[in-house]
Amino acid sequence: MHTYQLFIDGEYCDPAGGEWFDTVNPYTGKAWARIPRGGKADVDRAVAAASRALTEGPWATMTATARGKLMRRLGDLVAANAESLAATEVRDNGKLLAEMAGQVRYHPEWWYYFGGLADKIEGAVVPIDKPDLLTFTTHEPVGVVAALTAWNSPLLFIAWKCAPAIAAGCTVVIKPSEFTSASTLNFMALTKEAGFPDGVFNVVTGFGAETGAALVEHPGVAKVTFTGSDTTGRAVYQAAARGLKRVSLELGGKSPNIVFEDADLDAAVAGVVSGIFAATGQTCIAGSRLLVQNSIRDAFVDKLVAMGRTAKIGDPMQADVNIGPVTTPPQFQKIMDYIDIAKGEGARCVLGGRRAEGVGLESGQFVQPTIFVDVTNDMRIAQEEVFGPVLSVIGFDTEADAVRIGNDVIYGLAAGVWTKDIGRGLRMTKALKAGMVWVNTYRAVSYMMPFGGIKDSGIGRESGMSSVKEFLETKSVWISTSDAVPANPFIQR
Ligand code: NAD
């Protein structure tokens, strides 16, 4: 079994406490590697290294252009190692190789895009309203960034969080999920090979309440960027507030996928299936509430059930498998609990609703793709994030109803709309309270487009040009061009 090490100040090293824990392959149910249990001493060392790199050594004086070149080199190295990185992701999180390989092959684009942006972060000369002054602004890195990531797509989250942070000139300490730390540690070798100076990237693995909390609370951290559940996000926000740190939170969702009677129904079925069953439903943007116009509801559900029945459940490494295991035992239990809750609330299960069993499914935790009808929007199954392959179907009559039901939830991450009426599509993009709205597509993401939510789905945006601002401070510079001494030094100029 491979034994991993922490990555601090450009070197792999053992945790100060000398403890490791197992990481488990969700398909086989077997431990396959040992992950270091980082503690406060390791966090202290990592933040100290990241702080030093900000103020001393080559990173502190490197031009933004040179920074961008390193980032592009890192992108090339990720592309060259995509296969093995993707295989590690699958071994740790159980998601389909087809999806993880696609994600890792796409990952370099973040380094290319933000690497190109690094030397285009410009201040402005301000035409000040006072005589004899030259005034301008500069943008400086906010400082050491703590990046905490969830278990579903660890490498993608590194790109989303670190590419803009590094473009801004920050240094980072990453704390991946305790369930899926291996790929993040592997990735660090590539940052070294690319030539990043020591201390720019650091990784401290360990448990949330221990290692994660120590990192968020560390006084040397200036900014916290977090992806995870809204419960943990609240705790992280409170801890960061005590240190007056800047915070971005990418949290959960209960996104409506809304199908009107005039939609291309085959495309909509495919979009709804991909929205809820891809990645075994373990995505923050899962379209877990299907809002379907009552005039087509039953026929549409029949099509969905028929497609859901074709899903092959099994080994995520196999190309013909559609649904892999649930990543963690607690998550599996949570999904099964929600299926019971839905049944108890009176929702009717028309597909799945059980643990998936059979040949090849003996060791992992598999859930059948599940669809509930007769759901009302006040039920827990319609309001709470399951993070599994469980769809709640809710009927509606009018466009206004769809908007009202769609928005009647604490979350506001994403929404989907299926209609051939362009006017209706546009009205819906405006009316839906969500950070992202897809029309006649679902689950599309790009390094160019801001990603993030409103309401309880979080604060701030990742990806897109403006995300670099999350990692910058503005400095205002005032220079007098006059030789004269102020006439009255006791009043403000
Ligand atoms: P989680 O909240 O349990 O953990 C996220 C990270 O926080 C992990 O690294 C964990 O170790 C750490 N952590 C836990 N407690 C902590 C504490 N007290 N202080 C500091 N760090 C702590 O989330 P998860 O179960 O890994 O991921 C699933 C959740 O993530 C879902 O709710 C999902 O919707 C959300 N998610 C959101 C997005 C998004 O971009 N909006 C993307 C993927 C997942």
XYZ file of C-alpha atoms and ligand atoms in Angstrom:
537
model
C 0.000 0.000 0.000
C 1.400 3.394 -0.978
C 2.211 5.740 1.901
C 1.786 9.394 1.020
C 3.573 12.398 2.530
C 2.558 16.001 3.082
C 3.930 18.627 0.695
C 5.389 21.651 2.470
C 7.927 24.220 1.270
C 8.674 22.343 -1.934
C 9.307 18.965 -0.262
C 7.346 15.853 0.540
C 7.600 15.236 4.283
C 6.117 13.137 7.071
C 3.482 14.640 9.389
C 4.878 15.944 12.686
C 2.549 13.660 14.669
C 3.744 10.551 12.788
C 0.186 9.352 12.054
C -1.479 8.197 8.842
C -5.000 7.056 7.951
C -6.300 4.808 5.185
C -7.938 5.987 2.014
C -10.449 3.536 0.554
C -11.375 2.641 -3.018
C -15.197 3.045 -3.090
C -15.563 0.295 -5.705
C -13.566 -2.411 -3.942
C -14.231 -1.156 -0.423
C -10.530 -1.760 0.282
C -7.893 0.642 1.592
C -5.329 1.326 -1.116
C -3.081 4.044 0.358
C -2.136 5.744 3.601
C -2.671 9.488 3.914
C -0.757 11.638 6.427
C -2.774 12.977 9.343
C -1.549 16.556 9.394
C -1.928 18.494 12.612
C -1.523 22.032 13.846
C 2.280 21.844 13.707
C 2.131 20.894 10.014
C -0.365 23.661 9.296
C 1.954 26.130 11.056
C 4.878 24.979 8.948
C 2.895 25.153 5.698
C 1.532 28.638 6.388
C 5.013 29.814 7.412
C 6.441 28.471 4.141
C 3.657 30.113 2.127
C 4.193 33.429 3.977
C 7.954 33.297 3.390
C 7.450 32.641 -0.309
C 5.260 35.746 -0.521
C 7.884 38.062 0.901
C 11.256 36.390 0.280
C 12.779 34.389 -2.512
C 12.024 34.228 -6.207
C 8.202 34.290 -6.039
C 8.183 37.669 -4.291
C 10.086 39.368 -7.098
C 9.004 37.289 -10.074
C 7.301 39.215 -12.872
C 3.706 38.410 -13.623
C 4.802 37.285 -17.083
C 7.198 34.740 -15.596
C 4.440 33.593 -13.232
C 2.188 33.029 -16.230
C 4.855 30.950 -17.971
C 5.167 28.651 -14.949
C 1.405 28.251 -14.920
C 1.309 27.288 -18.579
C 4.104 24.785 -17.994
C 2.067 23.289 -15.153
C -0.914 22.994 -17.523
C 1.262 21.079 -19.996
C 2.427 18.714 -17.246
C -1.154 18.028 -16.141
C -2.043 17.230 -19.767
C 0.947 14.880 -20.046
C -0.036 13.068 -16.824
C -3.802 13.164 -17.294
C -4.293 9.420 -17.468
C -2.581 8.555 -14.214
C -4.117 11.542 -12.386
C -7.589 10.508 -13.557
C -6.999 6.902 -12.478
C -6.032 8.113 -8.997
C -9.207 10.213 -8.809
C -11.342 7.185 -9.704
C -9.549 4.970 -7.197
C -10.321 7.525 -4.487
C -13.750 8.955 -5.364
C -15.303 6.152 -7.435
C -16.575 8.452 -10.163
C -16.552 7.191 -13.748
C -13.162 7.124 -15.446
C -14.820 8.619 -18.533
C -15.866 11.690 -16.514
C -12.651 12.002 -14.478
C -10.444 11.616 -17.555
C -12.472 14.323 -19.293
C -12.139 16.582 -16.256
C -8.386 16.107 -15.951
C -7.849 16.617 -19.688
C -9.798 19.879 -19.401
C -8.033 20.963 -16.193
C -4.957 22.496 -17.962
C -7.191 25.134 -19.553
C -7.459 26.869 -16.166
C -3.668 27.196 -15.972
C -3.449 28.405 -19.578
C -6.282 30.922 -19.190
C -5.248 32.336 -15.824
C -1.557 32.087 -16.785
C -2.394 34.386 -19.692
C -4.270 36.674 -17.356
C -1.429 36.997 -14.819
C 0.297 39.899 -16.604
C -2.938 41.642 -17.564
C -3.927 42.561 -14.026
C -3.696 46.297 -14.418
C -4.272 49.185 -12.059
C -5.560 52.538 -13.216
C -4.398 56.129 -13.224
C -7.278 58.046 -11.658
C -7.934 61.574 -12.988
C -8.164 62.932 -9.477
C -10.365 65.920 -8.631
C -7.582 67.683 -6.707
C -4.700 69.732 -8.140
C -1.039 68.726 -8.117
C -1.537 65.051 -7.462
C -0.821 61.894 -9.423
C -3.058 59.062 -8.246
C -3.112 55.481 -9.329
C -4.159 52.054 -8.113
C -2.239 48.785 -8.088
C -3.502 45.278 -7.375
C -1.508 43.124 -5.007
C -1.902 39.497 -3.924
C -4.175 39.189 -0.910
C -1.653 36.891 0.834
C -1.640 33.257 1.864
C -4.742 31.445 0.587
C -6.237 28.435 2.383
C -7.998 26.223 -0.174
C -10.323 23.570 1.283
C -11.851 21.135 -1.166
C -14.666 18.575 -1.257
C -14.289 14.910 -2.182
C -16.136 14.812 -5.467
C -13.637 16.512 -7.840
C -10.405 17.338 -5.975
C -8.197 18.133 -8.977
C -10.823 20.280 -10.666
C -11.185 22.304 -7.463
C -7.409 22.866 -7.341
C -7.665 24.419 -10.799
C -10.704 26.520 -9.882
C -9.176 27.840 -6.668
C -5.443 27.924 -7.260
C -5.185 29.102 -10.889
C -6.675 32.562 -10.170
C -4.894 32.723 -6.783
C -1.498 31.971 -8.331
C -2.182 34.366 -11.235
C -2.773 37.037 -8.595
C 0.616 36.234 -7.031
C -0.725 34.539 -3.897
C 0.670 31.390 -2.314
C -1.578 28.503 -1.265
C -2.043 25.865 1.395
C -4.477 23.199 0.219
C -6.480 20.908 2.524
C -8.213 18.277 0.400
C -11.024 16.103 1.681
C -9.851 13.278 3.951
C -11.719 10.872 1.637
C -9.865 11.875 -1.550
C -6.451 13.369 -0.771
C -4.220 11.270 -3.023
C -4.576 13.140 -6.321
C -3.841 16.506 -4.685
C -0.611 15.097 -3.230
C 0.329 13.595 -6.618
C -0.349 16.944 -8.260
C 2.272 18.654 -6.103
C 5.089 16.788 -7.869
C 3.991 18.529 -11.061
C 4.151 21.987 -9.446
C 7.754 21.200 -8.477
C 8.585 19.887 -11.936
C 7.056 23.014 -13.501
C 9.531 25.075 -11.480
C 7.325 26.837 -8.936
C 9.494 28.149 -6.087
C 9.314 26.390 -2.724
C 6.385 27.450 -0.566
C 4.093 28.610 -3.379
C 2.081 25.375 -3.213
C 1.652 23.400 0.020
C -0.677 20.560 0.973
C -1.633 19.501 4.476
C -3.937 16.489 4.516
C -6.028 15.407 7.473
C -9.472 15.654 9.004
C -11.796 18.628 8.676
C -12.380 19.517 12.309
C -8.672 19.090 13.051
C -6.469 20.060 10.098
C -9.070 22.096 8.191
C -10.111 24.109 11.238
C -6.459 24.797 12.200
C -5.813 26.108 8.705
C -8.878 28.354 8.566
C -8.064 29.807 11.981
C -4.377 30.351 11.303
C -3.562 34.064 11.659
C -1.160 33.870 8.712
C -3.991 33.006 6.295
C -5.523 36.033 4.557
C -8.164 34.374 2.430
C -10.166 31.159 2.682
C -11.663 29.545 -0.395
C -13.879 26.595 0.468
C -15.910 23.990 -1.417
C -18.125 21.721 0.630
C -21.434 21.420 2.410
C -23.379 24.413 3.666
C -23.102 23.154 7.250
C -19.302 23.105 7.138
C -19.318 26.299 5.078
C -21.102 28.109 7.914
C -18.513 26.891 10.456
C -15.682 27.932 8.141
C -17.284 31.351 7.577
C -17.604 31.940 11.321
C -14.037 30.867 12.047
C -12.716 33.044 9.224
C -14.779 35.994 10.457
C -12.987 35.860 13.805
C -9.771 36.591 11.928
C -11.464 39.079 9.536
C -10.346 36.937 6.594
C -11.744 37.164 3.129
C -13.915 34.184 2.239
C -15.359 32.478 -0.844
C -17.765 29.604 -0.318
C -18.963 27.120 -2.948
C -21.673 25.163 -1.166
C -24.546 22.879 -1.930
C -27.654 23.113 -4.064
C -31.152 21.798 -4.729
C -31.326 22.933 -8.299
C -34.561 22.922 -10.327
C -34.422 21.453 -13.810
C -37.590 22.885 -15.415
C -39.217 21.260 -18.437
C -41.977 23.087 -20.339
C -44.432 21.320 -22.620
C -42.907 22.981 -25.714
C -39.402 21.584 -25.044
C -37.511 19.131 -27.241
C -38.458 16.280 -24.943
C -35.710 13.854 -25.960
C -33.056 16.508 -25.305
C -34.753 17.371 -22.011
C -34.810 13.719 -20.892
C -31.091 13.439 -21.628
C -30.454 16.717 -19.771
C -32.462 15.662 -16.731
C -30.761 12.249 -16.602
C -27.322 13.827 -16.883
C -28.294 16.435 -14.290
C -29.181 13.890 -11.609
C -27.540 10.543 -12.413
C -24.135 11.635 -13.737
C -21.430 11.287 -11.095
C -23.981 9.204 -9.137
C -25.683 12.493 -8.275
C -22.659 13.583 -6.255
C -22.368 17.033 -7.738
C -23.289 20.352 -6.215
C -25.086 21.307 -9.439
C -27.230 18.155 -9.529
C -30.644 18.968 -11.002
C -32.314 17.160 -8.135
C -35.750 18.780 -8.500
C -37.451 18.095 -11.822
C -40.205 20.658 -12.364
C -42.283 19.418 -15.283
C -45.385 20.988 -16.804
C -48.408 18.946 -15.804
C -49.652 18.589 -19.406
C -46.632 16.372 -20.238
C -45.710 15.143 -16.789
C -46.670 11.479 -16.950
C -45.343 10.932 -20.474
C -42.088 12.671 -19.559
C -41.634 10.621 -16.390
C -42.210 7.435 -18.413
C -39.377 8.419 -20.761
C -37.123 9.216 -17.811
C -37.832 5.917 -16.115
C -37.157 4.076 -19.372
C -33.776 5.783 -19.749
C -32.954 5.359 -16.058
C -33.586 1.609 -16.398
C -30.871 1.352 -19.045
C -28.182 2.632 -16.655
C -25.438 0.098 -16.057
C -24.175 0.185 -12.484
C -20.704 -1.092 -11.711
C -16.953 -0.630 -11.887
C -16.256 3.056 -12.633
C -13.129 2.097 -14.583
C -15.234 0.306 -17.233
C -16.233 2.359 -20.261
C -19.769 0.908 -20.497
C -20.694 1.664 -16.878
C -23.008 4.662 -16.295
C -23.280 4.774 -12.521
C -20.436 4.086 -10.127
C -20.386 3.672 -6.372
C -21.145 6.350 -3.806
C -17.838 7.771 -2.614
C -18.068 7.417 1.151
C -19.955 5.180 3.608
C -21.542 8.158 5.442
C -22.731 9.562 2.115
C -24.235 6.192 1.174
C -26.109 6.093 4.479
C -27.305 9.665 3.987
C -28.759 8.804 0.562
C -30.526 5.709 1.896
C -31.921 7.792 4.784
C -33.318 10.359 2.347
C -34.959 7.601 0.303
C -36.712 6.463 3.502
C -37.639 10.052 4.363
C -39.184 10.537 0.911
C -41.214 7.343 1.232
C -42.319 8.412 4.711
C -43.419 11.802 3.364
C -45.712 10.131 0.840
C -43.609 10.484 -2.297
C -44.043 7.577 -4.706
C -40.956 5.766 -5.957
C -41.212 4.921 -9.677
C -37.592 3.916 -10.216
C -34.947 2.420 -7.954
C -35.204 3.318 -4.299
C -32.837 0.631 -3.047
C -29.230 -0.359 -2.643
C -28.013 -1.778 -5.970
C -26.841 -5.372 -5.646
C -25.537 -8.029 -7.987
C -22.396 -9.427 -9.507
C -19.510 -6.974 -9.167
C -21.415 -4.789 -6.703
C -20.592 -6.798 -3.583
C -17.883 -4.587 -2.137
C -18.828 -0.989 -2.943
C -21.808 1.093 -1.912
C -24.183 1.354 -4.859
C -27.558 3.081 -5.006
C -30.065 2.444 -7.766
C -30.962 5.515 -9.808
C -34.089 6.672 -8.045
C -37.088 8.772 -9.095
C -39.857 9.991 -6.809
C -43.145 11.381 -8.117
C -46.027 12.939 -6.169
C -43.488 15.224 -4.520
C -44.593 18.591 -3.198
C -42.074 21.347 -2.785
C -42.491 21.535 0.974
C -41.245 17.961 1.484
C -37.731 17.448 2.810
C -36.887 15.422 -0.304
C -37.628 18.587 -2.319
C -35.809 20.989 -0.011
C -32.658 19.262 1.274
C -29.532 18.301 -0.631
C -29.212 14.513 -0.959
C -25.994 14.445 -3.017
C -26.962 11.175 -4.640
C -28.883 9.758 -7.639
C -32.319 10.699 -6.312
C -34.705 12.828 -8.369
C -37.849 14.521 -7.037
C -40.534 15.223 -9.644
C -42.865 18.162 -9.055
C -45.618 19.189 -11.484
C -46.497 22.783 -12.378
C -49.111 24.483 -14.578
C -47.860 27.931 -15.562
C -44.567 29.725 -16.087
C -45.246 31.769 -12.954
C -45.733 28.541 -10.970
C -42.440 27.195 -12.280
C -40.621 30.334 -11.145
C -42.282 30.326 -7.737
C -41.559 26.641 -7.050
C -38.083 26.859 -8.581
C -37.105 29.696 -6.267
C -38.812 28.311 -3.167
C -35.703 26.728 -1.639
C -32.839 27.972 0.527
C -30.266 27.256 -2.188
C -29.483 29.205 -5.352
C -26.658 27.447 -7.146
C -28.016 26.439 -10.554
C -31.163 25.942 -12.613
C -32.067 24.367 -15.951
C -34.824 25.417 -18.339
C -36.080 23.377 -21.298
C -38.224 25.237 -23.830
C -38.222 26.092 -27.541
C -39.634 29.542 -26.793
C -36.660 31.915 -26.706
C -38.662 34.636 -24.975
C -39.682 32.261 -22.212
C -36.119 30.981 -21.910
C -34.815 34.509 -21.441
C -37.569 35.441 -18.978
C -36.703 32.377 -16.931
C -32.974 33.210 -16.838
C -33.925 36.514 -15.240
C -36.600 35.222 -12.877
C -34.704 32.267 -11.433
C -32.704 33.054 -8.312
C -29.540 31.105 -9.021
C -25.917 31.840 -9.794
C -26.091 29.823 -13.026
C -28.955 29.111 -15.419
C -28.722 26.717 -18.353
C -31.290 26.830 -21.157
C -31.675 23.662 -23.244
C -28.469 22.259 -21.751
C -27.331 21.294 -18.263
C -24.089 20.854 -16.312
C -21.891 22.761 -18.787
C -18.880 24.468 -17.156
C -15.893 26.372 -18.513
C -12.815 28.155 -17.199
C -14.249 31.296 -18.839
C -17.618 31.312 -17.094
C -18.148 32.326 -13.462
C -19.279 29.413 -11.285
C -21.015 29.848 -7.956
C -24.265 30.432 -6.169
C -26.427 32.826 -4.215
C -28.472 32.386 -1.031
C -27.263 29.340 0.946
C -25.232 28.094 -2.036
C -22.358 30.358 -1.221
C -20.419 33.547 -1.643
C -18.223 34.556 -4.571
C -17.503 33.037 -7.960
C -14.833 30.719 -9.314
C -13.604 30.673 -12.940
C -14.074 33.528 -15.368
C -11.857 36.568 -15.540
C -13.401 38.323 -12.552
C -12.554 35.460 -10.173
C -8.981 36.716 -9.946
C -10.316 39.721 -8.011
C -11.130 37.363 -5.143
C -7.366 37.089 -4.610
C -6.341 40.733 -5.007
C -6.186 43.782 -2.776
C -6.335 47.248 -4.291
C -3.741 49.759 -3.194
C -4.308 53.499 -3.769
C -1.149 55.528 -4.366
C -1.113 59.328 -3.965
C 1.901 61.356 -5.133
C 2.176 65.114 -4.799
C 3.621 66.841 -7.854
C 3.758 70.219 -6.075
C 6.723 71.861 -4.333
C 4.459 74.060 -2.239
C 3.916 73.440 1.461
C 0.185 73.093 2.314
C -1.245 76.440 3.426
C -3.060 74.893 6.397
C -1.662 71.514 7.533
C -4.428 71.149 10.151
C -7.189 70.430 7.672
C -7.617 67.568 5.272
C -6.626 68.199 1.723
P -17.608 18.857 3.640
O -18.241 20.156 3.985
O -17.836 17.707 4.539
O -16.011 19.004 3.515
C -15.389 19.937 2.669
C -13.972 20.190 3.159
O -14.007 20.874 4.402
C -13.161 18.916 3.416
O -11.826 19.142 3.020
C -13.253 18.752 4.919
O -12.185 18.033 5.472
C -13.214 20.189 5.368
N -13.791 20.458 6.686
C -14.729 19.748 7.366
N -14.990 20.332 8.560
C -14.205 21.429 8.642
C -14.024 22.457 9.622
N -14.698 22.465 10.756
N -13.149 23.440 9.350
C -12.470 23.464 8.185
N -12.588 22.521 7.236
C -13.449 21.515 7.454
O -18.096 18.549 2.156
P -17.932 17.212 1.341
O -18.823 16.201 1.975
O -16.495 16.909 1.145
O -18.534 17.617 -0.078
C -19.885 17.569 -0.389
C -20.516 18.952 -0.342
O -19.758 19.835 -1.164
C -21.910 18.971 -0.894
O -22.751 19.731 -0.061
C -21.766 19.666 -2.233
O -22.915 20.314 -2.690
C -20.645 20.594 -1.977
N -19.987 20.944 -3.233
C -20.106 22.209 -3.713
C -19.533 22.539 -4.923
C -19.626 23.928 -5.478
O -18.765 24.293 -6.256
N -20.638 24.714 -5.142
C -18.838 21.586 -5.639
C -18.749 20.301 -5.133
C -19.318 20.001 -3.913
